[in-house]
XYZ file of C-alpha atoms in Angstrom:
631
model
C 33.522 89.649 71.757
C 36.253 89.245 71.375
C 37.250 90.033 68.107
C 36.811 87.481 64.842
C 41.219 88.239 64.305
C 41.890 87.680 68.258
C 43.820 84.847 67.312
C 46.098 86.441 65.028
C 47.031 89.130 67.838
C 47.334 86.192 70.157
C 49.427 84.785 67.839
C 51.557 88.420 67.088
C 52.043 88.695 71.132
C 54.299 85.188 71.404
C 55.936 85.463 68.092
C 57.078 88.407 69.599
C 57.865 87.158 73.145
C 59.792 83.829 71.717
C 61.695 86.305 68.812
C 62.562 88.806 72.189
C 63.594 85.541 73.969
C 65.436 84.374 71.165
C 66.909 87.607 70.503
C 68.361 87.910 74.228
C 69.662 84.296 74.282
C 71.420 85.073 71.271
C 73.404 88.080 73.323
C 73.560 85.907 75.929
C 76.006 83.305 74.248
C 77.635 85.693 72.388
C 78.893 87.194 75.880
C 79.669 83.967 77.571
C 83.422 84.780 78.650
C 82.465 88.818 78.160
C 83.624 89.832 81.650
C 81.696 91.386 83.902
C 78.461 90.838 81.269
C 76.103 89.633 83.793
C 72.693 86.856 82.439
C 70.052 88.720 80.978
C 66.312 87.425 80.861
C 62.833 88.555 79.329
C 60.315 89.327 81.598
C 56.934 87.972 80.466
C 53.416 87.758 81.894
C 49.760 86.708 80.138
C 48.393 90.053 79.150
C 45.141 91.221 79.954
C 42.309 89.324 79.327
C 39.232 90.767 77.417
C 35.598 90.801 78.489
C 33.403 88.730 76.267
C 30.285 88.613 77.839
C 29.675 85.858 77.132
C 29.153 82.708 80.011
C 32.381 81.868 80.384
C 33.275 86.286 81.170
C 37.491 86.781 79.724
C 39.736 86.285 76.949
C 43.325 85.526 76.622
C 44.653 87.924 75.093
C 48.191 87.003 74.297
C 51.754 87.891 76.026
C 53.328 90.764 77.191
C 57.457 91.487 76.832
C 57.419 93.830 79.795
C 61.655 93.873 79.630
C 64.839 92.364 79.585
C 66.864 92.919 83.013
C 70.441 91.341 84.076
C 69.975 88.181 86.744
C 72.660 89.388 89.514
C 72.341 89.670 92.995
C 73.585 92.299 95.075
C 73.875 90.620 98.743
C 76.494 88.399 95.956
C 77.957 91.928 94.378
C 78.608 93.421 98.278
C 80.516 90.201 100.148
C 83.318 90.066 96.390
C 84.179 93.674 96.571
C 84.276 93.493 100.921
C 86.492 90.523 99.925
C 87.896 92.435 97.519
C 89.463 94.906 99.354
C 90.523 92.422 102.054
C 92.785 91.284 99.359
C 93.723 94.414 97.294
C 94.867 95.881 101.416
C 97.432 92.492 102.149
C 98.483 91.744 98.905
C 100.175 95.474 98.622
C 101.270 94.861 102.435
C 102.924 90.554 101.051
C 104.348 92.464 98.901
C 107.137 95.145 99.972
C 107.025 93.526 102.961
C 108.736 90.057 101.296
C 110.631 92.989 99.641
C 112.235 94.527 103.272
C 112.266 91.147 104.382
C 114.896 90.243 101.697
C 116.890 93.466 102.474
C 117.525 92.171 106.611
C 117.450 88.814 105.410
C 121.129 87.153 106.412
C 122.648 85.565 103.656
C 126.218 84.536 105.647
C 128.485 87.119 103.321
C 126.654 90.359 103.467
C 124.018 89.716 106.301
C 123.709 91.893 109.831
C 125.058 88.607 111.404
C 127.333 87.983 109.455
C 129.623 91.348 109.821
C 128.802 92.183 113.532
C 130.835 88.924 113.530
C 132.909 89.926 111.472
C 133.508 93.049 113.719
C 134.118 91.352 116.472
C 135.999 88.103 116.112
C 138.326 89.801 113.065
C 138.259 92.996 114.174
C 137.919 93.459 117.195
C 139.395 89.966 119.338
C 142.587 90.553 115.871
C 143.499 93.560 118.304
C 143.295 91.611 121.264
C 146.017 88.838 120.171
C 148.439 90.757 118.528
C 148.331 94.216 120.660
C 150.562 97.418 119.191
C 150.175 95.628 115.828
C 148.969 98.510 112.998
C 147.970 96.472 110.279
C 145.017 94.270 113.159
C 144.036 97.829 114.050
C 143.464 98.628 110.908
C 141.623 95.819 109.843
C 139.507 96.866 112.706
C 138.852 98.968 111.580
C 137.989 98.168 108.095
C 135.073 95.670 109.874
C 134.059 98.844 111.405
C 134.126 99.851 107.721
C 131.435 97.094 106.856
C 129.233 97.681 109.519
C 128.497 101.780 108.763
C 128.240 100.628 105.455
C 125.605 97.473 106.511
C 123.214 99.899 107.815
C 124.120 103.004 105.338
C 123.017 100.119 102.760
C 119.689 99.679 104.101
C 118.915 102.809 104.671
C 118.644 103.689 101.221
C 116.969 100.487 100.522
C 113.972 102.129 102.987
C 114.074 105.462 101.763
C 114.032 103.949 97.332
C 110.937 101.755 98.986
C 109.459 104.134 100.541
C 109.497 106.323 97.336
C 108.496 103.663 95.167
C 104.820 102.835 96.920
C 104.945 106.205 97.766
C 104.866 106.626 93.421
C 102.266 103.442 93.802
C 100.252 105.726 95.850
C 99.953 108.376 92.895
C 98.353 105.984 90.677
C 96.483 104.632 92.847
C 94.799 107.989 93.571
C 94.894 108.543 89.204
C 93.227 105.831 88.599
C 90.362 106.497 91.682
C 89.827 109.641 90.370
C 89.638 107.920 86.424
C 87.003 105.519 87.881
C 84.898 108.048 89.898
C 84.933 109.803 86.210
C 83.595 106.438 84.766
C 81.339 106.005 86.453
C 79.711 110.060 86.431
C 79.337 109.404 82.463
C 78.322 106.122 82.824
C 74.940 107.321 85.553
C 74.640 110.575 82.638
C 73.484 107.388 79.913
C 71.951 105.264 81.668
C 69.353 107.630 83.393
C 69.442 109.415 79.388
C 68.410 106.161 78.578
C 65.581 104.264 81.984
C 63.717 107.721 81.531
C 62.115 106.235 78.601
C 61.474 103.103 79.961
C 63.704 100.836 79.148
C 67.262 98.839 81.181
C 70.446 99.925 80.371
C 71.437 96.584 80.733
C 75.331 96.963 79.592
C 75.268 100.131 80.373
C 74.878 98.720 84.525
C 77.039 95.804 83.902
C 80.364 98.654 83.037
C 79.222 100.289 85.760
C 79.314 97.258 88.047
C 82.720 95.750 86.138
C 84.084 99.104 87.510
C 82.534 99.513 91.133
C 84.194 95.557 91.409
C 87.791 97.634 90.213
C 87.172 100.267 92.668
C 86.678 98.320 95.490
C 90.582 96.126 95.413
C 92.242 99.870 95.725
C 89.589 101.823 98.865
C 86.570 99.527 100.224
C 83.757 100.777 98.699
C 79.899 101.179 99.507
C 77.486 101.857 97.192
C 73.396 103.012 97.039
C 71.101 103.474 94.893
C 67.466 105.252 95.230
C 64.843 106.030 92.401
C 64.439 109.127 91.793
C 60.508 110.693 91.995
C 58.112 113.035 90.400
C 58.394 116.372 92.520
C 55.101 117.434 91.215
C 53.197 113.430 91.887
C 55.963 111.589 94.657
C 55.113 108.716 93.793
C 54.794 108.276 90.592
C 58.857 107.365 89.721
C 60.719 108.422 87.092
C 62.441 105.831 86.217
C 65.779 107.447 86.764
C 68.648 106.468 89.427
C 70.605 107.708 92.242
C 73.462 106.426 92.478
C 76.211 106.854 94.672
C 79.494 105.838 95.419
C 81.169 106.084 99.489
C 84.694 105.412 99.650
C 87.347 105.897 102.744
C 84.698 104.415 105.508
C 81.696 106.534 103.724
C 83.518 109.381 101.830
C 81.378 110.369 98.887
C 83.125 109.748 95.983
C 79.688 109.948 93.170
C 76.547 111.105 93.487
C 74.771 110.606 90.519
C 76.024 113.334 88.026
C 79.032 114.711 89.504
C 81.744 113.532 91.589
C 84.399 114.863 93.616
C 88.576 114.178 92.833
C 91.450 113.537 94.972
C 94.678 114.919 94.041
C 98.484 114.381 95.779
C 100.562 117.342 97.114
C 103.743 116.233 98.164
C 104.765 117.686 101.216
C 107.294 121.146 101.666
C 111.540 119.587 101.971
C 111.064 120.551 105.691
C 107.976 118.896 106.115
C 108.512 115.551 107.610
C 106.533 113.429 110.074
C 109.181 110.660 110.876
C 112.390 111.683 111.000
C 113.854 109.142 108.548
C 111.563 110.266 105.575
C 111.570 110.769 102.266
C 111.080 114.633 101.716
C 108.275 114.972 98.961
C 105.741 112.151 100.915
C 102.497 112.818 99.204
C 99.905 113.742 101.559
C 96.325 113.307 99.733
C 93.421 115.823 99.538
C 89.856 116.750 98.392
C 90.446 119.109 95.385
C 89.205 122.299 96.116
C 88.663 120.896 99.989
C 89.850 119.185 102.712
C 92.937 116.433 103.553
C 91.544 113.089 102.462
C 91.042 110.860 105.813
C 93.405 107.785 105.287
C 93.659 107.044 109.072
C 90.016 105.679 109.693
C 89.802 102.283 110.600
C 87.628 101.014 108.033
C 89.612 101.931 105.075
C 90.969 99.073 103.180
C 92.566 97.967 99.670
C 95.618 98.375 97.963
C 95.931 101.997 99.069
C 95.361 101.555 102.752
C 98.387 98.908 102.446
C 100.380 101.351 100.500
C 99.454 104.029 103.324
C 100.841 101.340 105.873
C 103.521 100.554 104.741
C 104.656 103.595 103.431
C 103.511 105.315 107.663
C 103.480 102.570 110.149
C 104.949 104.317 113.207
C 103.382 100.782 114.855
C 100.730 103.404 117.181
C 104.906 105.104 118.478
C 103.957 109.017 116.899
C 104.509 112.114 118.657
C 101.684 112.616 121.031
C 101.247 113.956 124.110
C 99.664 116.756 126.019
C 100.120 120.574 126.362
C 101.299 121.761 129.537
C 99.135 124.518 131.766
C 100.452 127.760 130.905
C 102.995 125.769 127.909
C 103.473 128.472 125.782
C 105.718 130.191 125.495
C 108.836 132.405 122.727
C 111.936 132.450 122.013
C 114.457 134.500 119.618
C 115.461 132.381 116.393
C 118.194 134.612 114.108
C 117.320 138.092 115.480
C 112.972 136.648 115.462
C 110.519 136.417 117.524
C 109.279 132.846 117.760
C 105.841 131.156 119.614
C 106.876 127.856 121.337
C 104.689 124.607 122.873
C 105.221 122.949 126.005
C 103.713 119.595 125.473
C 104.215 116.576 128.354
C 104.647 113.197 127.064
C 104.582 109.495 129.282
C 105.304 107.450 125.788
C 107.782 105.561 126.432
C 109.044 106.108 122.683
C 109.252 109.807 123.574
C 111.182 110.059 126.860
C 113.764 108.117 125.135
C 115.354 109.731 122.935
C 117.705 107.283 121.124
C 113.569 105.755 120.410
C 112.723 109.562 119.035
C 111.748 110.000 115.257
C 110.018 113.042 115.597
C 111.335 115.600 112.445
C 113.322 118.151 113.594
C 110.904 120.530 111.759
C 106.963 119.802 109.978
C 103.715 119.616 111.247
C 101.570 119.672 114.221
C 98.308 119.098 115.065
C 97.330 120.857 118.739
C 93.120 121.424 119.868
C 92.500 120.150 116.325
C 94.418 122.706 114.144
C 97.672 122.435 112.366
C 100.445 124.148 112.769
C 104.417 124.669 111.156
C 107.342 123.604 113.347
C 111.375 124.630 113.060
C 112.721 123.334 115.908
C 111.785 121.618 119.116
C 114.475 120.650 122.573
C 113.582 118.149 125.008
C 114.172 118.694 128.250
C 113.725 115.595 131.481
C 112.995 117.239 134.986
C 114.562 116.466 138.094
C 111.859 114.590 138.851
C 111.877 112.821 135.266
C 109.073 114.680 134.085
C 109.353 114.659 130.884
C 109.044 117.435 128.219
C 109.175 118.866 124.450
C 109.101 122.447 124.279
C 108.333 122.968 120.168
C 108.928 125.573 118.212
C 106.470 127.013 116.119
C 107.277 128.697 111.917
C 107.660 133.003 112.799
C 104.602 133.290 111.300
C 102.473 131.035 113.177
C 100.600 131.819 116.445
C 98.008 130.302 118.836
C 95.501 132.605 119.567
C 93.492 130.603 122.691
C 94.431 129.186 125.175
C 95.907 126.118 124.319
C 96.310 124.473 127.605
C 95.521 120.673 128.303
C 94.639 119.951 124.275
C 96.397 117.343 122.520
C 99.066 117.310 120.685
C 100.411 115.136 117.948
C 102.188 114.540 114.694
C 101.232 112.579 112.117
C 99.215 109.406 112.937
C 98.931 106.743 114.786
C 98.873 103.618 112.213
C 99.257 100.845 113.861
C 100.878 98.658 111.644
C 104.630 97.861 111.340
C 105.254 99.847 107.861
C 108.904 101.003 106.499
C 109.517 104.179 109.296
C 108.862 101.636 112.474
C 112.141 99.733 110.505
C 114.142 102.688 110.246
C 113.172 103.338 114.129
C 115.042 100.297 114.809
C 117.377 100.631 112.750
C 118.773 104.272 113.870
C 117.992 102.938 118.128
C 120.237 99.679 117.708
C 122.966 102.594 115.866
C 122.302 105.164 118.770
C 122.321 102.596 121.664
C 126.221 100.541 119.873
C 127.298 103.823 119.234
C 127.351 105.411 122.339
C 128.382 102.965 123.650
C 131.381 102.023 121.530
C 132.146 106.021 121.932
C 132.573 106.131 125.990
C 134.476 102.603 125.949
C 136.861 104.379 123.379
C 136.863 108.495 124.021
C 137.682 107.971 127.923
C 140.100 104.629 127.474
C 143.542 106.022 126.394
C 146.066 105.361 123.427
C 149.647 103.301 122.510
C 151.067 106.314 122.941
C 149.749 107.822 126.287
C 147.495 110.507 124.503
C 143.770 110.030 125.145
C 141.793 108.556 122.676
C 138.889 109.636 121.451
C 134.866 108.353 119.487
C 135.070 106.067 117.280
C 131.285 106.170 115.475
C 129.965 109.427 114.141
C 127.095 110.851 111.623
C 127.463 112.752 108.631
C 124.932 114.397 108.881
C 125.637 118.375 107.248
C 125.834 121.148 110.075
C 126.784 118.295 112.636
C 130.452 118.459 114.587
C 131.733 115.731 113.909
C 133.483 113.690 116.872
C 131.959 115.982 119.632
C 128.464 114.303 120.479
C 128.854 115.759 123.920
C 125.380 116.930 124.330
C 123.002 116.008 126.987
C 125.050 112.430 127.049
C 123.080 111.344 130.000
C 119.669 111.459 128.480
C 121.344 108.429 125.605
C 123.545 106.807 127.907
C 120.453 106.452 130.303
C 122.201 107.386 133.929
C 120.772 110.545 135.866
C 121.767 112.270 137.878
C 118.664 112.285 141.006
C 118.233 116.090 141.347
C 119.695 116.988 137.730
C 117.012 118.804 134.631
C 118.708 117.611 131.070
C 117.906 119.816 127.737
C 118.872 119.159 124.411
C 117.495 120.581 121.188
C 117.143 119.089 117.694
C 119.656 121.185 116.387
C 122.484 119.589 119.149
C 125.113 118.236 117.903
C 123.504 114.873 119.836
C 123.415 111.366 119.693
C 119.969 112.337 118.082
C 121.103 113.146 115.678
C 122.096 109.967 113.987
C 120.314 107.584 111.565
C 121.377 104.394 109.865
C 121.927 107.228 106.149
C 123.829 109.269 108.127
C 126.309 106.911 110.836
C 129.483 106.865 109.457
C 133.228 106.703 111.345
C 135.236 108.955 112.166
C 137.442 110.744 109.818
C 140.108 110.930 111.845
C 140.145 107.356 113.178
C 139.924 106.049 109.275
C 143.301 107.746 109.004
C 144.894 106.945 111.913
C 143.704 104.198 114.007
C 146.439 104.843 116.374
C 144.181 106.738 117.540
C 141.715 103.951 118.342
C 142.191 104.682 122.940
C 142.872 100.914 124.379
C 144.129 101.234 126.973
C 141.785 102.250 130.472
C 145.333 104.141 131.529
C 148.428 106.451 129.946
C 150.645 105.504 131.560
C 152.954 102.473 129.613
C 153.895 100.384 132.598
C 152.314 98.082 131.131
C 152.948 98.064 127.594
C 151.070 97.215 124.516
C 149.543 93.959 126.647
C 147.079 96.808 128.128
C 144.028 97.095 126.088
C 140.968 96.185 128.622
C 138.585 98.626 126.366
C 138.763 96.925 123.236
C 137.370 93.770 126.174
C 135.809 96.392 127.394
C 134.268 96.975 124.021
C 133.753 92.972 123.938
C 132.090 92.372 126.832
C 129.895 95.185 125.912
C 128.425 94.117 122.842
C 127.293 90.614 124.295
C 126.433 91.796 127.946
C 122.547 92.505 127.274
C 122.642 94.404 131.068
C 125.760 96.352 129.851
C 123.968 97.391 125.977
C 120.467 96.299 126.113
C 118.345 96.248 122.724
C 114.911 95.599 123.495
C 116.080 92.836 126.125
C 118.918 91.572 123.677
C 122.508 91.534 123.639
C 123.762 94.045 119.884
C 124.595 91.103 117.963
C 120.400 90.414 117.973
C 119.699 93.064 116.754
C 118.543 91.204 113.381
C 116.616 88.083 114.974
C 114.546 91.311 116.965
C 113.728 92.681 113.688
C 114.156 89.842 111.216
C 111.027 88.533 114.198
C 109.424 91.257 113.183
C 109.224 91.494 109.551
C 108.579 87.355 109.152
C 106.049 87.972 111.366
C 104.345 91.141 109.576
C 104.946 89.035 105.839
C 103.793 86.054 106.919
C 100.288 87.691 108.453
C 100.032 89.068 104.626
C 100.816 86.001 103.112
C 99.042 84.491 104.658
C 96.169 86.979 104.572
C 95.974 87.493 100.478
C 95.899 83.684 100.394
C 93.135 83.756 101.934
C 91.329 85.638 100.417
C 92.484 85.167 97.138
C 90.648 81.497 96.985
C 87.791 83.412 98.933
C 87.884 86.117 96.283
C 87.708 82.203 93.324
C 84.403 80.986 95.397
C 82.871 84.799 95.559
C 83.016 84.699 91.957
C 82.532 80.967 91.180
C 79.078 81.878 93.617
C 77.898 85.527 91.451
C 78.510 82.814 87.946
C 77.108 80.859 89.386
C 73.761 83.041 89.026
C 74.894 86.779 87.070
C 77.217 84.149 84.870
C 76.383 83.118 81.061
C 76.043 79.001 80.932
C 75.582 77.660 77.494
C 74.806 74.727 77.981
C 71.684 76.347 79.722
C 71.356 78.117 76.824
C 71.322 76.035 73.931
C 68.886 74.165 75.981
C 66.894 77.358 76.293
C 67.654 78.113 72.235
C 66.099 75.111 71.616
C 63.077 75.904 73.581
C 62.851 78.634 72.082
C 63.045 77.648 68.520
C 60.032 75.446 69.296
C 57.422 78.001 70.771
C 59.186 80.845 67.645
C 58.246 77.717 65.489
C 54.211 77.010 67.302
C 53.819 80.988 67.192
C 54.400 81.286 63.468
C 52.506 77.703 62.915
C 49.551 79.608 64.733
C 49.923 82.461 62.460
C 50.023 80.063 59.273
C 47.110 78.602 60.642
C 44.937 81.607 61.209
C 45.742 82.797 58.331
C 44.047 80.441 56.308
C 41.039 79.898 58.312
C 40.691 83.774 57.292
C 41.237 83.452 53.791
C 38.733 80.247 53.687
C 36.164 82.799 56.241
C 36.671 86.071 53.591
C 36.841 84.840 50.385
C 34.851 81.265 50.228
C 32.006 82.709 53.033
C 32.272 86.440 51.186
C 32.535 88.171 55.299
């Protein structure tokens, strides 16, 4: 039968349960404004009943306080983190796309449209109106210098922006490492505590908060499994295996171990795109392989930054190794292996659009090789190929015929490399068109004209640009083969960063080839070449950039920027709104409602008071029973 003192034990269990619930409510109220805190609740159940061997069978034995648990929904955690990943990506994109837009916007003073209009109206047309006037020619050179300055400045702005993005990528990688280290430490602490049979609620909240922060930097998936006793597989030890994967499933933390990332600067002669700045970071696992940053599942601010820094609109170098494409060449008295790669993409068969760096790393048959030069060939049948010159110590020992070859990755986003390429392409078309007209003409004195636009490339021969010129103008002769090397002084070497005016023509504007004929019979009025330049700049049939005339360059590029910036801004706003919605949904479950807790305290106070009253009552009963009946 039940003990005489069973009632006191039952009342005591109620008192302890009410006390635990009151303490938990106090903890909830204290942390109502604590970020990442999950509301806690006391888990109770009726104690196992006592067999009393009486007609009524069993007697109640009070209440058991099993645990104090967090109130949390993993589904909302997952949805929130997925949204944070998207928000982080578009937030980074929007920030930097807005900056790119500011660089290219026309303010009616220093923008492209204003400068280009001055180049035509205040420059070319004034020369036509005042033939033979040295001042008009000098002013024309001044408008051309403004055009040069515009592109030089735009290139420097994009280079600085690429450096800023590159630096932020390193900051994000360091943040990932910092978070992973904290998660690893928390995993150890949580398992030590929970092996004793209690829940490490506050530590789990800290860990979840870190995962939330990580999800904005890079996409995250979390898995947690109970650890079973190896000697008794059916028995759970109380410890758990907690794993965090990022960037499409790459392991970052596996319970008590973690994998660290590092940024490695590319060498000065190792670029992916022609106009990239030196020292861009590649991300590697410490002591391991390269971190996969190009998988389609990767998201977060890190993905957004990489797309801004490296986005090439899917126009990286890619082709197929030609049959029997391996060969050798001699450079500086040393033998180098060469690889011939056939290409068909529009951006590779037109050197005006090409962005292949002069030296870098190329992937051939899923193996990386260093190269330090290349040449482009268009054969008599119109087939195009690149012959890549590998670095001296690089050797291909296997047959790679038909293997896929590429540099960098195909990133389907219009980032900084894309806008650099757009400027370079326009300048090559523009410079080649103007130069071919002026260099084929004659000065007022009947002397041969010279080029006007050139580049200040370190080892270029200023004023030449006579190598494979047909490759840049598209004036191919049937049945003829064309070849140009990246080391040749060709228009390929002209970029927005090194765009310049020929020093000789800057110092002496009289060198302008304004006439079509050397004869002076028509006097100074024969300025047909200037008229031809004007016609070329306004006629898309003579000078076409993306189907438009030269003056519509900014319209084309700004259209791309506006679309990309608008999309980024729209998606950022949408994901920010979803962030608030999902946060509210999470808080409705795991957040602390002070009003609800206040009502709970009143109820628990009554329970505590009643339990105390029961103990007091039983105390009086036992006093009467023991002291007055002599039991």
